[in-house]
Tab-separated table of C-alpha atoms and ligand atoms in Angstrom:
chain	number	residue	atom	x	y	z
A	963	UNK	CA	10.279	-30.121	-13.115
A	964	UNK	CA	10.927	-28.342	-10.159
A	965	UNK	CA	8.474	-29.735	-6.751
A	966	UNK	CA	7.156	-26.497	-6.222
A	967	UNK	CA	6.030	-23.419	-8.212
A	968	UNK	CA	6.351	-20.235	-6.216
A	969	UNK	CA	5.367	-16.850	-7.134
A	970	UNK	CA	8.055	-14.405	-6.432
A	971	UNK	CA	6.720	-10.494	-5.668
A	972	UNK	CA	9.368	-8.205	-4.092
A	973	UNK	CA	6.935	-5.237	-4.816
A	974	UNK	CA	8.143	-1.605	-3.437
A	975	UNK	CA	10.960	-0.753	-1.844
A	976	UNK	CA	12.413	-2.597	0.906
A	977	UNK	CA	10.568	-5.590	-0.572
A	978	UNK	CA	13.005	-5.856	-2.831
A	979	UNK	CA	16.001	-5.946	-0.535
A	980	UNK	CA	14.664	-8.719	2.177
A	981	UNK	CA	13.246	-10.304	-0.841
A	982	UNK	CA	17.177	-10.836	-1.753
A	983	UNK	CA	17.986	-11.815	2.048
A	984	UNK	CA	15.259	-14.661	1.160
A	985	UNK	CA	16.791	-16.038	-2.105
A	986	UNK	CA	19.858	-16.256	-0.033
A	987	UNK	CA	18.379	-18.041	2.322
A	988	UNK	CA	15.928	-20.601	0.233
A	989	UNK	CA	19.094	-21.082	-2.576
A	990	UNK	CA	21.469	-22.607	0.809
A	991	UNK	CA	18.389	-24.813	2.010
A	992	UNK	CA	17.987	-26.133	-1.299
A	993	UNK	CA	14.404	-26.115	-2.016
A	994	UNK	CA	13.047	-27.549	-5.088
A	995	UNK	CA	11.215	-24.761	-5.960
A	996	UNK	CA	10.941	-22.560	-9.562
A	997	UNK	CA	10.544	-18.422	-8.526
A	998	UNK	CA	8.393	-16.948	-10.728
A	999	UNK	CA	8.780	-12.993	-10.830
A	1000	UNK	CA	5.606	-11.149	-10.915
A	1001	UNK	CA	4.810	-7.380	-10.756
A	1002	UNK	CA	3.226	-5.824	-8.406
A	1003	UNK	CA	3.050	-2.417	-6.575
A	1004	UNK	CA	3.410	1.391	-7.079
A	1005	UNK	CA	5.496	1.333	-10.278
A	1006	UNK	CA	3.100	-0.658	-11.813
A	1007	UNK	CA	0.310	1.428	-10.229
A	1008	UNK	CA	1.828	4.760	-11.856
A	1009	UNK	CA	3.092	3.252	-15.013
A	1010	UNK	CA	-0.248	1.298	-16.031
A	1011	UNK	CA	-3.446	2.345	-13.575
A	1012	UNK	CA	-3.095	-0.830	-11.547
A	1013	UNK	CA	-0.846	-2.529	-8.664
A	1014	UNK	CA	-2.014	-6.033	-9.214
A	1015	UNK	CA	-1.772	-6.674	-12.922
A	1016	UNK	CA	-3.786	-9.499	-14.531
A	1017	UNK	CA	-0.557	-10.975	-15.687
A	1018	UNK	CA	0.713	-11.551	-12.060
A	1019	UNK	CA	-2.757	-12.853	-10.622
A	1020	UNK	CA	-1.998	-15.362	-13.606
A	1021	UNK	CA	1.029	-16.374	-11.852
A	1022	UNK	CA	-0.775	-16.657	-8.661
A	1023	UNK	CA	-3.107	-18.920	-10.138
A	1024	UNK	CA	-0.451	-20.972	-11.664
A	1025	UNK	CA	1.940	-21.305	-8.711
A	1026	UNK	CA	1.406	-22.890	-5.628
A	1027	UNK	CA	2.067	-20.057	-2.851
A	1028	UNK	CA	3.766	-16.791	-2.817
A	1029	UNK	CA	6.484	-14.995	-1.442
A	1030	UNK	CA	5.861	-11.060	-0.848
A	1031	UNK	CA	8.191	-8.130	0.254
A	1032	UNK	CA	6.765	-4.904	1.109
A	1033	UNK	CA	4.030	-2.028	-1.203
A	1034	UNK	CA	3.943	1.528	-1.043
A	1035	UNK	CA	0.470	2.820	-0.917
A	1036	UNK	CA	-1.052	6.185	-0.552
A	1037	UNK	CA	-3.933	7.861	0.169
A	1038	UNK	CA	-6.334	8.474	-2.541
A	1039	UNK	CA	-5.743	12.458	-3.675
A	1040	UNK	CA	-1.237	11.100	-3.705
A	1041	UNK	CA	-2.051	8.605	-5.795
A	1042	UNK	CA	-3.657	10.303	-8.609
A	1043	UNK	CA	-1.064	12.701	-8.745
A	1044	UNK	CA	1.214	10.334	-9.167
A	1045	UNK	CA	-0.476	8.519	-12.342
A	1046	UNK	CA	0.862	8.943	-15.243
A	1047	UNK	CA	0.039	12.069	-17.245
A	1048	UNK	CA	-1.724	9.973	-19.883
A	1049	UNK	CA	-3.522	7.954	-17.254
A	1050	UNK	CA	-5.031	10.685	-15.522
A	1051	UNK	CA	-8.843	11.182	-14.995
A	1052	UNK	CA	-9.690	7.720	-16.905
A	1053	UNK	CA	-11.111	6.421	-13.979
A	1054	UNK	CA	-8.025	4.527	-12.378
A	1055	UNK	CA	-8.864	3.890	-8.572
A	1056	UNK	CA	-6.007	2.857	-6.129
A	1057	UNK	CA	-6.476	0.392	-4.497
A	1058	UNK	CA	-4.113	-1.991	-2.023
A	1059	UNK	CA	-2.734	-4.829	-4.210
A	1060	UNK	CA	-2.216	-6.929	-0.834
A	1061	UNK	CA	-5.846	-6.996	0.143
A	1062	UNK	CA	-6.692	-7.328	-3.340
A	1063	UNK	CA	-4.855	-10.579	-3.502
A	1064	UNK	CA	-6.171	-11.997	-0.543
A	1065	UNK	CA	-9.591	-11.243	-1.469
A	1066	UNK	CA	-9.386	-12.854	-4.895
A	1067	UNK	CA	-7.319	-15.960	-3.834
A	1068	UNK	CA	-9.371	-16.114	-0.276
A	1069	UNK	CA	-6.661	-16.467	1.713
A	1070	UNK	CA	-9.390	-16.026	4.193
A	1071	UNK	CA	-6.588	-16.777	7.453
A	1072	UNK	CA	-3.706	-14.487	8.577
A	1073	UNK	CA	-1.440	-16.195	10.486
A	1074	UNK	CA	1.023	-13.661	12.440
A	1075	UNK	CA	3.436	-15.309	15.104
A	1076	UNK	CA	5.001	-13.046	17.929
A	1077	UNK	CA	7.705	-14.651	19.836
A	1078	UNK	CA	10.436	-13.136	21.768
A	1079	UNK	CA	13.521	-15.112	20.582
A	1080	UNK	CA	16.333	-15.063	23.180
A	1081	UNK	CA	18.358	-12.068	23.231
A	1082	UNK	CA	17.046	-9.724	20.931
A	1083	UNK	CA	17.843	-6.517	22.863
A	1084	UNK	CA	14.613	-5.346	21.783
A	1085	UNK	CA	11.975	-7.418	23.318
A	1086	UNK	CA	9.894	-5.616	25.979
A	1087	UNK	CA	9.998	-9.058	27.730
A	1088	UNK	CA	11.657	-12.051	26.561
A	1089	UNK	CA	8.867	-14.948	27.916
A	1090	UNK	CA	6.376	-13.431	24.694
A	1091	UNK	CA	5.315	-16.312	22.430
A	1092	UNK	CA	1.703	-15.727	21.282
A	1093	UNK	CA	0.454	-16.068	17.801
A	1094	UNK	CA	-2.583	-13.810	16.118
A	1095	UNK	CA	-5.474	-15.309	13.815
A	1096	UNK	CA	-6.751	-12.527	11.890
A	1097	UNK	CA	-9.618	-13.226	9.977
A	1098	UNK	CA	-8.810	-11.882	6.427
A	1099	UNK	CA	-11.337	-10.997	3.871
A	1100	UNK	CA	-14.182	-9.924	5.532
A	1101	UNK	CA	-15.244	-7.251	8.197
A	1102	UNK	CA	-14.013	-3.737	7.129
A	1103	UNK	CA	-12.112	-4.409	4.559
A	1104	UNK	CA	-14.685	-6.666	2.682
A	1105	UNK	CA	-14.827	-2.898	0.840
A	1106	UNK	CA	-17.794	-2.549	0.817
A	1107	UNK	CA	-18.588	1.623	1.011
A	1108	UNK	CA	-20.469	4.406	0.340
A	1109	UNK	CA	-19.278	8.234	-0.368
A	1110	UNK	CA	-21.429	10.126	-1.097
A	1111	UNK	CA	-24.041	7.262	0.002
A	1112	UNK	CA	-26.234	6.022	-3.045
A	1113	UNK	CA	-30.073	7.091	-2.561
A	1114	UNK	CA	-31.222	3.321	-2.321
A	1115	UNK	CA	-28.777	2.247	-0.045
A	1116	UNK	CA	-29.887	5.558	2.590
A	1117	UNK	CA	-33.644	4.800	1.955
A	1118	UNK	CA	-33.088	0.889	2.923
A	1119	UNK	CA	-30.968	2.230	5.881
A	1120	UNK	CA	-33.770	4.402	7.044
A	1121	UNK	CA	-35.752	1.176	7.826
A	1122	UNK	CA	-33.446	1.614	10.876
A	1123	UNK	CA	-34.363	3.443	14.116
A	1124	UNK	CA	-31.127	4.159	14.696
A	1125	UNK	CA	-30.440	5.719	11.051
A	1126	UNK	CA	-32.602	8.887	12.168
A	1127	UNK	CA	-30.370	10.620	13.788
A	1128	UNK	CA	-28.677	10.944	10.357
A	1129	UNK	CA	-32.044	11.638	7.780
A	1130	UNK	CA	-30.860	15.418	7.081
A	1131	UNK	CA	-27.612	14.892	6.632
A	1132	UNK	CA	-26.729	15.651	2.851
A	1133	UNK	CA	-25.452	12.495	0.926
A	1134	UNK	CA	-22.244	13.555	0.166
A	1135	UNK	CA	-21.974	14.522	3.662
A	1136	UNK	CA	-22.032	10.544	4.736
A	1137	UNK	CA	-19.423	8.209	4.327
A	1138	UNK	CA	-20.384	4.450	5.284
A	1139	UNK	CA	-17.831	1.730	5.588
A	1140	UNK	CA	-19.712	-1.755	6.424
A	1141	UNK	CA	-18.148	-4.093	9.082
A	1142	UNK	CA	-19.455	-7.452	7.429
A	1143	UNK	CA	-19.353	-10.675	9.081
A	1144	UNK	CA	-20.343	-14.604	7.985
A	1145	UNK	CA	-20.913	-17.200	10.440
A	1146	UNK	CA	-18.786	-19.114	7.809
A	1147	UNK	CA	-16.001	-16.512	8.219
A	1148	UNK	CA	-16.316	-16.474	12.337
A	1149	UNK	CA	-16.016	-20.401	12.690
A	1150	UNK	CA	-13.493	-20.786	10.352
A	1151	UNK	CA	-10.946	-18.226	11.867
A	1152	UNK	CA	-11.863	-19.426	15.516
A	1153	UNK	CA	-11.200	-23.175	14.757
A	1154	UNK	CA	-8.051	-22.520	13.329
A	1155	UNK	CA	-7.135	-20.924	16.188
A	1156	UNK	CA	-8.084	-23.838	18.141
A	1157	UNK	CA	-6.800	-25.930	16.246
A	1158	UNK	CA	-3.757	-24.559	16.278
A	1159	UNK	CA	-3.876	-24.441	20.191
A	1160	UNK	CA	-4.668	-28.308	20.573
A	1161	UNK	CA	-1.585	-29.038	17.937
A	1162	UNK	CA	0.890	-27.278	19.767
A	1163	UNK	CA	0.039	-27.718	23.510
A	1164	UNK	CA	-1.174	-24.171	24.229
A	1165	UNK	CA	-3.737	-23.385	26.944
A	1166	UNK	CA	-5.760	-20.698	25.808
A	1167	UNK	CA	-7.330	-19.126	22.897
A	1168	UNK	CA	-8.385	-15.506	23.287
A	1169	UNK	CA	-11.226	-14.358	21.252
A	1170	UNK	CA	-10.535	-9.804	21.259
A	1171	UNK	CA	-13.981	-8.245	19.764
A	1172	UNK	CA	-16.276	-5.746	21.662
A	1173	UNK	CA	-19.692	-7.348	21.779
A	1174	UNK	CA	-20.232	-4.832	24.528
A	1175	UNK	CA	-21.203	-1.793	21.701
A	1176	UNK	CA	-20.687	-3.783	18.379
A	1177	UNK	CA	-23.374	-6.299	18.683
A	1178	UNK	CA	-24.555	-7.905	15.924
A	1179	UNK	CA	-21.023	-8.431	14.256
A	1180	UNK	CA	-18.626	-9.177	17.104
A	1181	UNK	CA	-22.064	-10.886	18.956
A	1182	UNK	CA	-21.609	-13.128	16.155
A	1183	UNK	CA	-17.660	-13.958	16.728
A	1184	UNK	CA	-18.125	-14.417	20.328
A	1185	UNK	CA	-21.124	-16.913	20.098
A	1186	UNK	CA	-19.636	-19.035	17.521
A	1187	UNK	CA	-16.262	-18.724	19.766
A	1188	UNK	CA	-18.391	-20.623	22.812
A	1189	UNK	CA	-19.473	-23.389	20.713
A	1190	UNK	CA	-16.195	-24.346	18.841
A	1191	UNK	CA	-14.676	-23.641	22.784
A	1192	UNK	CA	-17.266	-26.446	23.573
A	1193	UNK	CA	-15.686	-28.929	21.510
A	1194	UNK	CA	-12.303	-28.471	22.597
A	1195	UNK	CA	-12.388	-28.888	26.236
A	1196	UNK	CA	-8.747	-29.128	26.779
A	1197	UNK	CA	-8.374	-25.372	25.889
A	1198	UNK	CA	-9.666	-22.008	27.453
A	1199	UNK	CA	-11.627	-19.310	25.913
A	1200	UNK	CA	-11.359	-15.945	27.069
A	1201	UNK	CA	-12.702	-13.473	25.479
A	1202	UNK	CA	-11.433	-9.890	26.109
A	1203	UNK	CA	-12.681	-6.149	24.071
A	1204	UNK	CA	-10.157	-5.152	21.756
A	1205	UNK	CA	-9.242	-2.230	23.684
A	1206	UNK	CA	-8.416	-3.524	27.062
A	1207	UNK	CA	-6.558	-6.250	25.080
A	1208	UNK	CA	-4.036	-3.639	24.118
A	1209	UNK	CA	-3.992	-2.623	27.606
A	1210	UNK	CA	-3.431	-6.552	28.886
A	1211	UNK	CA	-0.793	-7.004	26.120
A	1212	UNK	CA	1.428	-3.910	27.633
A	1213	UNK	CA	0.531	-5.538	30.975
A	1214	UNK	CA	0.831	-9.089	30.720
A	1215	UNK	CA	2.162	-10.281	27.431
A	1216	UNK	CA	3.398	-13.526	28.894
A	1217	UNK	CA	0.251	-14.770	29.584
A	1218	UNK	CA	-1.280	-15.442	26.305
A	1219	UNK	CA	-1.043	-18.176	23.888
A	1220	UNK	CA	-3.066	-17.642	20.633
A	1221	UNK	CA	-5.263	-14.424	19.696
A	1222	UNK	CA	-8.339	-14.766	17.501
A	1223	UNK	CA	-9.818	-11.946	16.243
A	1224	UNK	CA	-11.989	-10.174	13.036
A	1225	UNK	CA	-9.963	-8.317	10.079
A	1226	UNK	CA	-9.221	-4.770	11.590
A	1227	UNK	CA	-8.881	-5.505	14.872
A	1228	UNK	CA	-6.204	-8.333	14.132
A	1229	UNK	CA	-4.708	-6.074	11.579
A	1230	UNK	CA	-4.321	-3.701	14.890
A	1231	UNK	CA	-3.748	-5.890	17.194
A	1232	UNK	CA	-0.702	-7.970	15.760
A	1233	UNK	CA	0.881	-4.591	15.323
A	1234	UNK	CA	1.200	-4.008	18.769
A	1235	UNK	CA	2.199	-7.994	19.728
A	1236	UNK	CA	5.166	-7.254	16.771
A	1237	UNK	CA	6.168	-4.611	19.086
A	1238	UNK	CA	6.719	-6.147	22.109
A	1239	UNK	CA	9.198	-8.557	20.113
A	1240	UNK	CA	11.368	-6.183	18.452
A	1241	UNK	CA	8.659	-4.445	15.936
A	1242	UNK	CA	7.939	-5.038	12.509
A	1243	UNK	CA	11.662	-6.132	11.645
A	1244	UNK	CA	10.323	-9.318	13.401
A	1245	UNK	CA	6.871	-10.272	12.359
A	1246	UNK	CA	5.962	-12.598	9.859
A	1247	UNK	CA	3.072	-13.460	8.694
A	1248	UNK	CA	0.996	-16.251	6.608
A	1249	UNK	CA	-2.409	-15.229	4.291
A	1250	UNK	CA	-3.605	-18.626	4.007
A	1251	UNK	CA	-6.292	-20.052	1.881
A	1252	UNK	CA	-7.317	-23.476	1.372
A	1253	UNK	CA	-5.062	-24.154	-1.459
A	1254	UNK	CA	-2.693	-21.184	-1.556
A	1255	UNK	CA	-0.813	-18.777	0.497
A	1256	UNK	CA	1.025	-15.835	0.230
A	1257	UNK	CA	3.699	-15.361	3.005
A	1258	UNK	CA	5.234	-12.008	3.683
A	1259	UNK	CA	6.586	-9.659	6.715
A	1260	UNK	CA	4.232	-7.711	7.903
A	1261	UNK	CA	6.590	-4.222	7.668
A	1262	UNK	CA	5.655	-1.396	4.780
A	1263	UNK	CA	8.665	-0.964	1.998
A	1264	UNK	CA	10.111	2.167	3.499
A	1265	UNK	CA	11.075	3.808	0.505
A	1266	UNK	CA	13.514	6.167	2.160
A	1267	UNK	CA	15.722	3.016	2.744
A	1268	UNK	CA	15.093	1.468	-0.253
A	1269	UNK	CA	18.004	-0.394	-2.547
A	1270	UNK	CA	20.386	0.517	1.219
A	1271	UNK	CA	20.087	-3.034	2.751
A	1272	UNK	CA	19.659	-1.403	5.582
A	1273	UNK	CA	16.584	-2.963	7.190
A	1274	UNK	CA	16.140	-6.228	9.658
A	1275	UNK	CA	15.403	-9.445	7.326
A	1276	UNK	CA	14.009	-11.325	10.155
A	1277	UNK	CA	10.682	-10.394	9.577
A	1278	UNK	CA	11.041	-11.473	5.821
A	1279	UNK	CA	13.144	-14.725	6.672
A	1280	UNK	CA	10.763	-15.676	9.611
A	1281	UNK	CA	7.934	-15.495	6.545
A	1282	UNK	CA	10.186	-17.718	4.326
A	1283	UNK	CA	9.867	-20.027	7.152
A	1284	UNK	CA	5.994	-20.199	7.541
A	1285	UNK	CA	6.561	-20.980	3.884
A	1286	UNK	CA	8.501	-23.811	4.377
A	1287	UNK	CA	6.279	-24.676	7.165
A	1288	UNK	CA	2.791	-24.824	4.785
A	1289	UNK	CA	4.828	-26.443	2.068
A	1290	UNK	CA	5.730	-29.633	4.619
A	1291	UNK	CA	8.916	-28.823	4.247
A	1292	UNK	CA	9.363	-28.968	8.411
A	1293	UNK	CA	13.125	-30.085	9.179
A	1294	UNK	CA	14.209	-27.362	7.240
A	1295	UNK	CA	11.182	-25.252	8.754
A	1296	UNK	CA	12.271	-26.020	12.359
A	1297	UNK	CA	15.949	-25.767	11.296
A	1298	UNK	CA	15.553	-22.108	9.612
A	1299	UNK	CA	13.744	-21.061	13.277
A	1300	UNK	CA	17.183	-22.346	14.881
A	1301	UNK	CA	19.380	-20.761	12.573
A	1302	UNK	CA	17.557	-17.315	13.179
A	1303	UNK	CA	17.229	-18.081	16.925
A	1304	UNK	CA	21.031	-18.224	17.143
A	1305	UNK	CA	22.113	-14.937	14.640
A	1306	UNK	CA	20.196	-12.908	17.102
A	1307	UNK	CA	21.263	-14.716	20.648
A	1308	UNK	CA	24.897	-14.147	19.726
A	1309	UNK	CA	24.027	-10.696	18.795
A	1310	UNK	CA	26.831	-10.046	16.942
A	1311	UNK	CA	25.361	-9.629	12.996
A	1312	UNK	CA	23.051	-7.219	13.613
A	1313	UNK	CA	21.121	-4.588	11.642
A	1314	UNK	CA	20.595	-0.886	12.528
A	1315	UNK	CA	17.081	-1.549	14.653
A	1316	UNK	CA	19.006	-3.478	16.549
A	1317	UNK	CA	21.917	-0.920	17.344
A	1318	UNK	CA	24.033	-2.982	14.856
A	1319	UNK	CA	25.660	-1.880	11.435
A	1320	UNK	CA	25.381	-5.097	8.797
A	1321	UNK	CA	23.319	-4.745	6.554
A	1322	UNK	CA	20.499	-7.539	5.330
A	1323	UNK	CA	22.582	-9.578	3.088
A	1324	UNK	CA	25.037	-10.164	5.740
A	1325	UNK	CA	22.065	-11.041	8.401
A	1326	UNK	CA	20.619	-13.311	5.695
A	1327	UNK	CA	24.312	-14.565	4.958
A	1328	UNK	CA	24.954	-15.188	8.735
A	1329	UNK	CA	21.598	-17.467	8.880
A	1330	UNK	CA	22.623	-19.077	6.430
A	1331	UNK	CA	25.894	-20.210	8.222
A	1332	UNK	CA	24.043	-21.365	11.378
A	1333	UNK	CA	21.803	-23.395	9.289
A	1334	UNK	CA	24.913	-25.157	7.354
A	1335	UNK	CA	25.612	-26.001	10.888
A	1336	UNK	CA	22.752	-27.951	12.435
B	1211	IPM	C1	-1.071	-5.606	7.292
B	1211	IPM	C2	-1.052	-4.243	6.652
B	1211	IPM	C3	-2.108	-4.190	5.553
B	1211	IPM	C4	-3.451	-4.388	6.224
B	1211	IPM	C5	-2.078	-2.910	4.704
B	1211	IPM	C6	-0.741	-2.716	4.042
B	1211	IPM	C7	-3.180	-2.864	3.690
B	1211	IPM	O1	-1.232	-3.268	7.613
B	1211	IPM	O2	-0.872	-6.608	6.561
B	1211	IPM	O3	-1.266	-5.693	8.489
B	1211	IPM	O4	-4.071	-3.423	6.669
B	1211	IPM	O5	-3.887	-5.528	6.286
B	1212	MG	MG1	-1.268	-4.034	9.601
């Protein structure tokens, strides 16, 4: 039997492609693993009502962590066009298969590195090397909403002072989305983030809310921030509102070391830290529960490139090594981050993003080379 069990979900897309590029990549290292295929994504979504079929959260259950490509998703009125005929108006909801995993596994950490590797033509600076701790089940996207909002939940809300400005507006004229926070959530997410910090010699961890206007919520984040800082007096807190963090990481990228933050504004956040090291094509990132994760770049499946190999790997390859990182697998972790390090130093493999014309397979080939050779 094979040491590990890992769930295999290309998904939509470009998942598919860099999925290959990762194959390539695990088959040369060698990893004991088994792949199990699962489906997931818009196919599946069209063809049966649902993105995340029970038979692949059976995998998930069964394996011990989970490679992921890319999913197409669109907004609500797209998507029930697209069902098929006989599916239509049985009450089939879409709804994102990604955050539906992450919720149902709580893989309640997302773990998104951002590091300028030497070279890469497209780094806004090359001293970048921050990583971002998203906190990943709660806050908006716990999904928890209202349209049009349910009598009950209006006359409980009422009970607030601050609800009257809204008492004549017509239900169905109100949408709520609830921004829901646990201490539990908040001190878990920050002491990773420490914890990370302390393990690999880094001086700060930022905590980016806005306790300023959002008080009770990111009030919360920020207090339990202070104590867990208290504990670990060899590293800094600073704490910094979401929005002039995107203005200090334009400024001053160089400066910071790890990034804590609640679900959305992580989910924003790490998209702009991807960009200053070469965009999506380069970040990775880790959902990670206490007994599973799910690894997978953090780029969409751009279906008009789809099948082309066209796209940058990295991203995906990067993820394969936070993989091998979890697993404990760490020579060939630290090996893999070599091996990548040199393809794009030398420059000379390159996809399209990078002004280059290879396509993925012969990025994941050329990785695979440098690796053979350390
Ligand atoms: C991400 C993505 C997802 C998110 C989407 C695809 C639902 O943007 O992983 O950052 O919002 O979390
Ligand atoms: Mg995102």
């Amino acid at each position: 039997m094979a040491k590990y069990k890992i769930a295999w979900l290309p998904g939509d897309g470009v998942g598919n492609d860099v999925m290959d590029c990762a194959k390539i990549v695990l088959d040369t290292i060698g990893l004991d693993a088994e792949y199990i295929l699962g489906d997931v994504g818009w196919e599946f979504w069209k063809k049966e009502g649902n993105p995340l079929p029970d038979r692949t959260i059976k995998i998930l259950k069964e394996t011990d962590c989970c490679l992921f490509g890319a999913i197409t998703s669109k907004p609500k009125d797209e998507a029930q066009k697209e069902l098929a005929p006989e599916l239509q108006d049985k009450g089939f909801v879409y709804s994102s298969p990604i955050v539906g995993i992450r919720q149902l596994l709580n893989l309640h950490t997302n773990m998104r590195p951002c590091k300028a590797f030497e070279g890469n033509a497209l780094n806004y600076r090359d001293d970048i090397d921050l990583v971002v701790f998203r906190e990943n089940t709660e806050g908006l996207y716990a999904g928890v909403e209202f349209h049009p909002v349910p009598d009950e939940v209006f006359k409980a809300l009422m009970t607030h002072n601050k609800m009257k400005k809204f008492k004549n507006v017509p239900l169905d004229d109100l949408a709520i989305s609830t921004r829901i926070f646990t201490r539990k959530g908040c001190q878990s997410i920050i002491r990773q983030a420490f914890e990370y910090a302390k393990k690999h010699n880094r001086k700060s961890v930022t905590v980016v809310e806005k306790p300023n206007v959002i008080r009770e919520t990111s009030g919360m984040m920020i207090r339990e921030a202070r104590k867990i800082a208290n504990d670990n007096p060899g590293i800094e807190l600073w704490e910094t509102n979401v929005d002039a963090m995107c203005m200090w990481l334009v400024k001053n990228p160089q400066d910071y070391d790890v990034l804590v933050a609640s679900n959305m504004f992580g989910d924003i956040i790490s998209d702009l830290a991807a960009q200053l090291v070469g965009g999506l094509g380069f970040a990775a990132s880790g959902n990670i529960g206490d007994n599973f994760a799910l690894f997978e770049p953090t780029h969409g499946s751009a279906p008009k490139y789809a099948g082309q190999y066209k796209v940058n790997p990295t991203a995906m390859i990067q993820s394969v090594k936070l993989m091998l990182d979890w697993l404990g697998e760490k020579e060939d972790a630290e090996k893999l981050d070599q091996a990548i390090a040199k393809v794009i130093k030398e420059s000379r493999i390159k996809t399209y993003d990078l002004g280059g014309r290879n396509t993925s397979l012969e990025v994941a080939e050329e990785v695979v080379k440098r690796f053979e050779d350390l």
